Amino acid sequence: MSADQEKLIAELVEKGLAGDMEPINAIEDRVLRSKAKAALAKAKRAAKVAAASAPAEEKPAEEPPSDNPNQKFGKMIEDKFPGSLDADLNDTHIQLKPDNWFDIATWLKSEPALHFDSLQCQTGMDLGENILEARYNLHSMTHDHMIEIRIAVTRDKPNIPSIEQIWRIGDWFERETYDMFGFHFDGHRDHRRMLLPEDWEGYPLRKDYEVQETYHGIIVPKVKQGWE
Amino acid sequence: MTVDTLFTWLGGLIPAMEGSGTLLVIAILIPCLVLFLVVAVNAIVMVYAERKVAAFMQDRLGPMGQGVGLHAGKWGLLQTVADALKLLTKEDIIPEKADKLLFILAPFMIFVGAFVAVIAVPFGETVIVADFNIGIFYILAIGSMGVIGLILAGWSSNNKWSLYGGMRSAAQIVSYEIPAGLSIIVIIMLTGTLSMQGIIQYQEGGLFNWIIFANPFTFVAFFIFFISVVAETNRTPFDIPEAESELVGGFHTEYSGMRWSFFFLSEYANMLVVSAVASAGFLGGWHSPIPGYFDSNGWGIFWMMSKIVFLIFVMMWFRWTFPRLRVDQLMNICWKVFLPISLINIFGVGFWTLIFG
Amino acid sequence: MGVIHGEEMVLNIGPQHPSTHGVLRLRVKTDGEIISEITPVIGYLHRCFEKHCENVTYDQVIPYTDRCDYLAAMANNFGYVVAVEELMELKVPEKVEYIRVIMAELQRIASHLLALGVYGLDIGAFTPFLFMLRDRERILDIFELTCGARLLYNYMWVGGVSHDLPKGFVETTFQFLDYFEPQIDEYNKLLTHNKIFVERTADIGVLPADVAISYGVSGPNLRASGVKWDLRRNAPYSIYDKFEFDVPVGDGAKGTLGDCWDRYYVRMLEVKESVKILRQALAQIPKEGDVHQALPKKIRPPKGSIYSRTETPRGDLGFYIESDGSPIPSRVKMRSPAFTALSVLGEIAEGWMMSDVISILGSLDIVLGEIDR
């Protein structure tokens, strides 16, 4: 692109950012017009990012305490058990390290302001890149608030403390998650498979799961890929 | 006809063999065969009746058919015949580890216990195979023999579930004999005789001479007796031994084909016998309710059969209406409720007779 | 007093058994008739539902959800589409909302009728079972009128429903409701207040409220223990906040609070409440509207995850869906209410007799399709 054209495009972009689309639309040359429009779009995106990040730098000083339960309780967890958060607070979930999960869970259940007496759902995720994540959806019957806790571990050491003594449904949920993903829940009193037979090989819901060829002489059918 | 009348009649027919032993044997065998037919026909009719009664109570139709030769005959009458044929042609499976001799013996013992009791049942004024002077006592005694068969069935199947069923049923039947027996004592106290025909003859004279209406204690005794015999024949609400939804089949889980059908034949024969005893003992037997009318020998059979059929219908009604009692609740009722009431009945009838004559 | 210890017998109830509501195996250790330990063994009906969901598109998952709890298929569909629509922030037309509520409530009645009838059958009462099934048939006829299927419907789609209500639907359903309401009294006379039934179910298998919450029990089982928690009231989804209905709670009328009779009776009362909701919904449903209006051309939820719950006849059905922006879900986890209900069996059934175990299992109303997925 010639220097003249670049200067022309820069002018048009400036005018476009100000809201004036006339000069761009008046250009006869189709190629030049499209280049100008592309440059304008790019400039607009950059402006948006700058606008988004700029206020964020000032946020910590003025931000009111968030009403979102994940943020609120995540902060309380961090205050009570420093160093247990594995990522920044956000609106959707609380990321924890597996180390003192049992103590945190006990506190979550017993603390009167929180009183998470119900483990609604416990599931596992295979995030690829050797990371497995266990996710807990906790709910309080008394206060009616809900949070999600995620604990990420590696495939080589998929150990997470078991919380089945705190929420008794954790017993079956953790057995199923172990069955499907291969986590190891330390301290679980009855750590065995739930849905698959005891001598099944592999953990089916992992993304790289290969079905075994035969099971006690019966041929195992393969899951079809791609139904579309 | 009793054996005696048949003996003399046959003697008259074949003067050469009159009074001989062979003739006696023949005179005994013929009524027995007739009785066997009666029991078999009774079973067939009752299976059909049970299915139809059940169906109509449950708002459905039961076995149906459009005409002879097509599926189950008109109104499904041939259904039982079809069932019997199917059961006869089924493969006879005996579990490998089962105790073979006892396994084969058990259904026969139960059936014998039920069938042999029928010979003392009076169907009419002279229609009774053997009029023992200890008739009612004989029936109760022979009826208890069925328990042995049940226990054998449960044990020999080599199956934990059958064992459970066998044990439960043994406990149940033996327990419920007692209120039944005590209620019979009430009858015996009033009539002074154990003979079936004698008991029925005591009740002649119409509806209000029947023992059930003799005094309030016999009224209660009838119901105690009836419920106890429902428990003895393993009918719902007392069918814990064969509770389908808990023990699959209870004591008859491992039986298939004709052996299995023996259990049910004997259950229906038992129902017949106990209904007959209840009708004879409490409801006036072959007497008609209106004295003097419809009183002949033939009518006697009609009245007896209709009372028996009515009581069997009530038993079926119970089965399709009530849920099942748990074993300990069942035993509770027997020992803590029925037994005291039966004892009170005996005293009550005694005092009543003493005071009111 | 000396205690006689007999030999402990280890028995298997199931997997093939007339009253285990599916292929369930219960390993029981019995001492005579008393159960000392009971362990449910599941997995006989595992059909890899969650793995399938990772290979098909969002709308192709819906027939799979039908087959999880096959006795309340509409409720499963409802739970799933509510979750996906919340993830996509998709709003459906009002007529669709009404249709969905009507179908869900009809399904609730049908499912409860089956649960109650089968419970009576387990206890030994054959006739109420057939009466309740007869009435359930009429509901299935209504479903067949609408979408052509009696048991597994594939009816609720993401953004709408598969078929609009046919002509005469409202009249037919009103006729059914008018016929059905007096039948509930008949069932109560026949079974609910029958002395033998009460003796078999009252004071048996008591489930205390705190144990129930810890085990994640929900739905009628939890409400029978005295906890007034109904997602249609406490966390309303769809248009449930527009209807007036009570939430029946157990009160230990015939025995202890939280016994089998309470669980049975709460379901009976819920049927009455569903009839109320149906009457209101049928009266308020908009006559005009296109049910396929909001169906998205391609279901591509934004990246993220969601956990959404709905109230099925068996309890709180939760769907945890994770999307990575593609038309195929990255993970669908179905948190089934019967799974949690069965987990509590080991705790409340110990110390009772064999017949009581059948009674307790029946009162929990489980469906193995939902437990094993």
mmCIF file of N, CA, C and O in Angstrom, chain A residues 159-225:
data_model
loop_
_atom_site.group_PDB
_atom_site.id
_atom_site.type_symbol
_atom_site.label_atom_id
_atom_site.label_comp_id
_atom_site.label_asym_id
_atom_site.label_seq_id
_atom_site.Cartn_x
_atom_site.Cartn_y
_atom_site.Cartn_z
ATOM 1 N N ASN A 159 -5.560 -36.474 42.825
ATOM 2 C CA ASN A 159 -6.053 -36.715 44.187
ATOM 3 C C ASN A 159 -6.759 -35.494 44.731
ATOM 4 O O ASN A 159 -6.226 -34.397 44.682
ATOM 5 N N ILE A 160 -7.946 -35.725 45.244
ATOM 6 C CA ILE A 160 -8.717 -34.656 45.875
ATOM 7 C C ILE A 160 -9.246 -35.204 47.197
ATOM 8 O O ILE A 160 -9.667 -36.361 47.239
ATOM 9 N N PRO A 161 -9.216 -34.419 48.260
ATOM 10 C CA PRO A 161 -9.784 -34.932 49.511
ATOM 11 C C PRO A 161 -11.275 -35.215 49.348
ATOM 12 O O PRO A 161 -11.990 -34.474 48.683
ATOM 13 N N SER A 162 -11.709 -36.266 50.000
ATOM 14 C CA SER A 162 -13.097 -36.650 49.844
ATOM 15 C C SER A 162 -13.970 -35.903 50.834
ATOM 16 O O SER A 162 -13.586 -35.698 51.974
ATOM 17 N N ILE A 163 -15.155 -35.490 50.397
ATOM 18 C CA ILE A 163 -16.048 -34.769 51.302
ATOM 19 C C ILE A 163 -17.288 -35.594 51.605
ATOM 20 O O ILE A 163 -18.331 -35.065 51.972
ATOM 21 N N GLU A 164 -17.167 -36.932 51.482
ATOM 22 C CA GLU A 164 -18.379 -37.714 51.636
ATOM 23 C C GLU A 164 -18.839 -37.760 53.080
ATOM 24 O O GLU A 164 -19.977 -38.076 53.344
ATOM 25 N N GLN A 165 -17.942 -37.431 54.020
ATOM 26 C CA GLN A 165 -18.405 -37.453 55.404
ATOM 27 C C GLN A 165 -19.150 -36.181 55.755
ATOM 28 O O GLN A 165 -19.845 -36.118 56.747
ATOM 29 N N ILE A 166 -18.976 -35.148 54.926
ATOM 30 C CA ILE A 166 -19.648 -33.869 55.207
ATOM 31 C C ILE A 166 -21.023 -33.869 54.576
ATOM 32 O O ILE A 166 -22.041 -33.631 55.219
ATOM 33 N N TRP A 167 -21.076 -34.099 53.268
ATOM 34 C CA TRP A 167 -22.351 -34.244 52.594
ATOM 35 C C TRP A 167 -22.457 -35.690 52.196
ATOM 36 O O TRP A 167 -21.727 -36.162 51.327
ATOM 37 N N ARG A 168 -23.368 -36.429 52.761
ATOM 38 C CA ARG A 168 -23.397 -37.872 52.585
ATOM 39 C C ARG A 168 -23.647 -38.288 51.140
ATOM 40 O O ARG A 168 -23.291 -39.383 50.752
ATOM 41 N N ILE A 169 -24.240 -37.389 50.352
ATOM 42 C CA ILE A 169 -24.445 -37.761 48.958
ATOM 43 C C ILE A 169 -23.117 -37.761 48.221
ATOM 44 O O ILE A 169 -22.983 -38.368 47.155
ATOM 45 N N GLY A 170 -22.120 -37.126 48.844
ATOM 46 C CA GLY A 170 -20.793 -37.132 48.238
ATOM 47 C C GLY A 170 -20.264 -38.539 48.045
ATOM 48 O O GLY A 170 -19.488 -38.810 47.126
ATOM 49 N N ASP A 171 -20.697 -39.433 48.884
ATOM 50 C CA ASP A 171 -20.295 -40.844 48.770
ATOM 51 C C ASP A 171 -20.560 -41.352 47.352
ATOM 52 O O ASP A 171 -19.640 -41.764 46.631
ATOM 53 N N TRP A 172 -21.803 -41.297 46.923
ATOM 54 C CA TRP A 172 -22.142 -41.824 45.605
ATOM 55 C C TRP A 172 -21.659 -40.938 44.467
ATOM 56 O O TRP A 172 -21.194 -41.427 43.441
ATOM 57 N N PHE A 173 -21.738 -39.602 44.655
ATOM 58 C CA PHE A 173 -21.288 -38.701 43.599
ATOM 59 C C PHE A 173 -19.808 -38.916 43.320
ATOM 60 O O PHE A 173 -19.372 -38.972 42.161
ATOM 61 N N GLU A 174 -19.019 -39.030 44.403
ATOM 62 C CA GLU A 174 -17.575 -39.169 44.188
ATOM 63 C C GLU A 174 -17.246 -40.516 43.576
ATOM 64 O O GLU A 174 -16.357 -40.624 42.733
ATOM 65 N N ARG A 175 -17.997 -41.537 43.968
ATOM 66 C CA ARG A 175 -17.741 -42.836 43.345
ATOM 67 C C ARG A 175 -18.013 -42.766 41.854
ATOM 68 O O ARG A 175 -17.281 -43.333 41.041
ATOM 69 N N GLU A 176 -19.074 -42.058 41.487
ATOM 70 C CA GLU A 176 -19.374 -41.979 40.064
ATOM 71 C C GLU A 176 -18.328 -41.167 39.329
ATOM 72 O O GLU A 176 -17.916 -41.520 38.223
ATOM 73 N N THR A 177 -17.878 -40.056 39.936
ATOM 74 C CA THR A 177 -16.859 -39.241 39.284
ATOM 75 C C THR A 177 -15.550 -40.018 39.157
ATOM 76 O O THR A 177 -14.859 -39.935 38.147
ATOM 77 N N TYR A 178 -15.225 -40.790 40.171
ATOM 78 C CA TYR A 178 -14.045 -41.644 40.075
ATOM 79 C C TYR A 178 -14.211 -42.643 38.940
ATOM 80 O O TYR A 178 -13.308 -42.873 38.135
ATOM 81 N N ASP A 179 -15.391 -43.224 38.862
ATOM 82 C CA ASP A 179 -15.674 -44.231 37.851
ATOM 83 C C ASP A 179 -15.503 -43.659 36.456
ATOM 84 O O ASP A 179 -14.943 -44.293 35.576
ATOM 85 N N MET A 180 -15.991 -42.431 36.241
ATOM 86 C CA MET A 180 -16.006 -41.872 34.906
ATOM 87 C C MET A 180 -14.716 -41.147 34.543
ATOM 88 O O MET A 180 -14.376 -41.051 33.374
ATOM 89 N N PHE A 181 -14.027 -40.579 35.526
ATOM 90 C CA PHE A 181 -12.875 -39.737 35.203
ATOM 91 C C PHE A 181 -11.554 -40.220 35.770
ATOM 92 O O PHE A 181 -10.507 -39.818 35.300
ATOM 93 N N GLY A 182 -11.620 -41.010 36.829
ATOM 94 C CA GLY A 182 -10.359 -41.487 37.360
ATOM 95 C C GLY A 182 -9.770 -40.632 38.447
ATOM 96 O O GLY A 182 -8.601 -40.757 38.768
ATOM 97 N N PHE A 183 -10.558 -39.766 39.070
ATOM 98 C CA PHE A 183 -10.055 -39.039 40.235
ATOM 99 C C PHE A 183 -9.795 -40.030 41.354
ATOM 100 O O PHE A 183 -10.333 -41.136 41.354
ATOM 101 N N HIS A 184 -8.993 -39.605 42.317
ATOM 102 C CA HIS A 184 -8.886 -40.427 43.515
ATOM 103 C C HIS A 184 -9.260 -39.560 44.694
ATOM 104 O O HIS A 184 -8.631 -38.542 44.955
ATOM 105 N N PHE A 185 -10.322 -39.930 45.385
ATOM 106 C CA PHE A 185 -10.789 -39.112 46.491
ATOM 107 C C PHE A 185 -10.215 -39.662 47.780
ATOM 108 O O PHE A 185 -10.607 -40.717 48.259
ATOM 109 N N ASP A 186 -9.222 -38.954 48.319
ATOM 110 C CA ASP A 186 -8.532 -39.447 49.513
ATOM 111 C C ASP A 186 -9.467 -39.408 50.705
ATOM 112 O O ASP A 186 -10.073 -38.393 51.012
ATOM 113 N N GLY A 187 -9.519 -40.530 51.403
ATOM 114 C CA GLY A 187 -10.342 -40.583 52.610
ATOM 115 C C GLY A 187 -11.733 -41.131 52.357
ATOM 116 O O GLY A 187 -12.525 -41.245 53.282
ATOM 117 N N HIS A 188 -12.036 -41.489 51.127
ATOM 118 C CA HIS A 188 -13.353 -42.069 50.845
ATOM 119 C C HIS A 188 -13.367 -43.496 51.375
ATOM 120 O O HIS A 188 -12.475 -44.283 51.085
ATOM 121 N N ARG A 189 -14.416 -43.817 52.120
ATOM 122 C CA ARG A 189 -14.396 -45.102 52.819
ATOM 123 C C ARG A 189 -14.769 -46.278 51.933
ATOM 124 O O ARG A 189 -14.604 -47.418 52.300
ATOM 125 N N ASP A 190 -15.297 -46.021 50.770
ATOM 126 C CA ASP A 190 -15.791 -47.132 49.965
ATOM 127 C C ASP A 190 -15.436 -46.831 48.521
ATOM 128 O O ASP A 190 -16.302 -46.749 47.668
ATOM 129 N N HIS A 191 -14.151 -46.665 48.229
ATOM 130 C CA HIS A 191 -13.719 -46.123 46.949
ATOM 131 C C HIS A 191 -13.762 -47.195 45.889
ATOM 132 O O HIS A 191 -12.794 -47.901 45.656
ATOM 133 N N ARG A 192 -14.914 -47.371 45.236
ATOM 134 C CA ARG A 192 -14.961 -48.334 44.142
ATOM 135 C C ARG A 192 -15.911 -47.818 43.077
ATOM 136 O O ARG A 192 -16.577 -46.822 43.264
ATOM 137 N N ARG A 193 -15.922 -48.496 41.979
ATOM 138 C CA ARG A 193 -16.702 -48.019 40.861
ATOM 139 C C ARG A 193 -18.189 -48.092 41.153
ATOM 140 O O ARG A 193 -18.647 -48.920 41.905
ATOM 141 N N MET A 194 -18.921 -47.246 40.455
ATOM 142 C CA MET A 194 -20.356 -47.140 40.733
ATOM 143 C C MET A 194 -21.174 -47.762 39.630
ATOM 144 O O MET A 194 -21.974 -48.647 39.854
ATOM 145 N N LEU A 195 -20.999 -47.282 38.410
ATOM 146 C CA LEU A 195 -21.875 -47.719 37.341
ATOM 147 C C LEU A 195 -21.264 -48.822 36.492
ATOM 148 O O LEU A 195 -21.963 -49.623 35.909
ATOM 149 N N LEU A 196 -19.951 -48.821 36.400
ATOM 150 C CA LEU A 196 -19.309 -49.838 35.574
ATOM 151 C C LEU A 196 -18.884 -51.007 36.448
ATOM 152 O O LEU A 196 -18.743 -50.852 37.657
ATOM 153 N N PRO A 197 -18.667 -52.151 35.857
ATOM 154 C CA PRO A 197 -18.239 -53.291 36.661
ATOM 155 C C PRO A 197 -16.877 -53.020 37.297
ATOM 156 O O PRO A 197 -16.099 -52.214 36.821
ATOM 157 N N GLU A 198 -16.612 -53.733 38.385
ATOM 158 C CA GLU A 198 -15.392 -53.476 39.160
ATOM 159 C C GLU A 198 -14.134 -53.634 38.338
ATOM 160 O O GLU A 198 -13.143 -52.937 38.553
ATOM 161 N N ASP A 199 -14.164 -54.559 37.371
ATOM 162 C CA ASP A 199 -12.920 -54.848 36.658
ATOM 163 C C ASP A 199 -12.873 -54.168 35.301
ATOM 164 O O ASP A 199 -12.145 -54.610 34.415
ATOM 165 N N TRP A 200 -13.613 -53.082 35.105
ATOM 166 C CA TRP A 200 -13.560 -52.352 33.845
ATOM 167 C C TRP A 200 -12.258 -51.578 33.770
ATOM 168 O O TRP A 200 -11.760 -51.080 34.759
ATOM 169 N N GLU A 201 -11.725 -51.455 32.537
ATOM 170 C CA GLU A 201 -10.471 -50.714 32.380
ATOM 171 C C GLU A 201 -10.760 -49.345 31.800
ATOM 172 O O GLU A 201 -11.484 -49.225 30.830
ATOM 173 N N GLY A 202 -10.135 -48.344 32.342
ATOM 174 C CA GLY A 202 -10.243 -47.021 31.743
ATOM 175 C C GLY A 202 -11.338 -46.189 32.369
ATOM 176 O O GLY A 202 -12.179 -46.670 33.130
ATOM 177 N N TYR A 203 -11.306 -44.911 32.051
ATOM 178 C CA TYR A 203 -12.274 -43.960 32.601
ATOM 179 C C TYR A 203 -13.008 -43.324 31.439
ATOM 180 O O TYR A 203 -12.458 -42.463 30.759
ATOM 181 N N PRO A 204 -14.261 -43.716 31.228
ATOM 182 C CA PRO A 204 -14.944 -43.404 29.969
ATOM 183 C C PRO A 204 -15.090 -41.937 29.611
ATOM 184 O O PRO A 204 -15.025 -41.598 28.440
ATOM 185 N N LEU A 205 -15.360 -41.055 30.583
ATOM 186 C CA LEU A 205 -15.677 -39.704 30.152
ATOM 187 C C LEU A 205 -14.446 -38.850 29.886
ATOM 188 O O LEU A 205 -14.575 -37.677 29.577
ATOM 189 N N ARG A 206 -13.277 -39.409 30.006
ATOM 190 C CA ARG A 206 -12.090 -38.666 29.583
ATOM 191 C C ARG A 206 -12.095 -38.570 28.063
ATOM 192 O O ARG A 206 -12.573 -39.470 27.381
ATOM 193 N N LYS A 207 -11.556 -37.451 27.571
ATOM 194 C CA LYS A 207 -11.647 -37.215 26.129
ATOM 195 C C LYS A 207 -10.821 -38.194 25.323
ATOM 196 O O LYS A 207 -11.084 -38.425 24.156
ATOM 197 N N ASP A 208 -9.802 -38.783 25.945
ATOM 198 C CA ASP A 208 -8.935 -39.675 25.180
ATOM 199 C C ASP A 208 -9.226 -41.127 25.485
ATOM 200 O O ASP A 208 -8.369 -41.988 25.353
ATOM 201 N N TYR A 209 -10.465 -41.380 25.882
ATOM 202 C CA TYR A 209 -10.802 -42.731 26.315
ATOM 203 C C TYR A 209 -10.891 -43.671 25.127
ATOM 204 O O TYR A 209 -11.562 -43.386 24.141
ATOM 205 N N GLU A 210 -10.190 -44.793 25.218
ATOM 206 C CA GLU A 210 -10.302 -45.819 24.194
ATOM 207 C C GLU A 210 -11.003 -47.008 24.816
ATOM 208 O O GLU A 210 -10.561 -47.542 25.825
ATOM 209 N N VAL A 211 -12.041 -47.451 24.165
ATOM 210 C CA VAL A 211 -12.820 -48.551 24.730
ATOM 211 C C VAL A 211 -12.005 -49.833 24.661
ATOM 212 O O VAL A 211 -11.254 -50.052 23.700
ATOM 213 N N GLN A 212 -12.118 -50.667 25.673
ATOM 214 C CA GLN A 212 -11.366 -51.920 25.621
ATOM 215 C C GLN A 212 -12.016 -52.854 24.607
ATOM 216 O O GLN A 212 -13.195 -52.777 24.338
ATOM 217 N N GLU A 213 -11.217 -53.766 24.046
ATOM 218 C CA GLU A 213 -11.722 -54.593 22.952
ATOM 219 C C GLU A 213 -12.778 -55.577 23.417
ATOM 220 O O GLU A 213 -13.840 -55.693 22.855
ATOM 221 N N THR A 214 -12.425 -56.346 24.440
ATOM 222 C CA THR A 214 -13.387 -57.333 24.928
ATOM 223 C C THR A 214 -13.468 -57.245 26.437
ATOM 224 O O THR A 214 -12.544 -56.799 27.106
ATOM 225 N N TYR A 215 -14.603 -57.664 26.943
ATOM 226 C CA TYR A 215 -14.791 -57.718 28.377
ATOM 227 C C TYR A 215 -15.257 -59.115 28.720
ATOM 228 O O TYR A 215 -16.354 -59.516 28.339
ATOM 229 N N HIS A 216 -14.440 -59.857 29.382
ATOM 230 C CA HIS A 216 -14.749 -61.255 29.716
ATOM 231 C C HIS A 216 -15.186 -62.019 28.477
ATOM 232 O O HIS A 216 -16.126 -62.794 28.525
ATOM 233 N N GLY A 217 -14.557 -61.726 27.356
ATOM 234 C CA GLY A 217 -14.891 -62.471 26.150
ATOM 235 C C GLY A 217 -16.006 -61.858 25.325
ATOM 236 O O GLY A 217 -16.231 -62.285 24.194
ATOM 237 N N ILE A 218 -16.717 -60.839 25.859
ATOM 238 C CA ILE A 218 -17.764 -60.195 25.059
ATOM 239 C C ILE A 218 -17.136 -59.015 24.343
ATOM 240 O O ILE A 218 -16.396 -58.244 24.937
ATOM 241 N N ILE A 219 -17.452 -58.848 23.057
ATOM 242 C CA ILE A 219 -16.872 -57.739 22.296
ATOM 243 C C ILE A 219 -17.595 -56.452 22.675
ATOM 244 O O ILE A 219 -18.815 -56.398 22.714
ATOM 245 N N VAL A 220 -16.833 -55.423 22.999
ATOM 246 C CA VAL A 220 -17.403 -54.152 23.423
ATOM 247 C C VAL A 220 -17.621 -53.260 22.198
ATOM 248 O O VAL A 220 -16.680 -52.979 21.470
ATOM 249 N N PRO A 221 -18.856 -52.800 21.959
ATOM 250 C CA PRO A 221 -19.077 -51.940 20.785
ATOM 251 C C PRO A 221 -18.472 -50.565 21.003
ATOM 252 O O PRO A 221 -18.426 -50.071 22.111
ATOM 253 N N LYS A 222 -17.999 -49.969 19.918
ATOM 254 C CA LYS A 222 -17.349 -48.659 20.037
ATOM 255 C C LYS A 222 -18.386 -47.546 19.919
ATOM 256 O O LYS A 222 -19.389 -47.677 19.247
ATOM 257 N N VAL A 223 -18.097 -46.441 20.610
ATOM 258 C CA VAL A 223 -18.963 -45.264 20.492
ATOM 259 C C VAL A 223 -18.716 -44.617 19.148
ATOM 260 O O VAL A 223 -17.592 -44.352 18.773
ATOM 261 N N LYS A 224 -19.789 -44.347 18.395
ATOM 262 C CA LYS A 224 -19.610 -43.761 17.062
ATOM 263 C C LYS A 224 -19.198 -42.310 17.206
ATOM 264 O O LYS A 224 -19.686 -41.589 18.057
ATOM 265 N N GLN A 225 -18.294 -41.868 16.318
ATOM 266 C CA GLN A 225 -17.882 -40.465 16.339
ATOM 267 C C GLN A 225 -18.698 -39.704 15.317
ATOM 268 O O GLN A 225 -18.977 -40.193 14.244
#
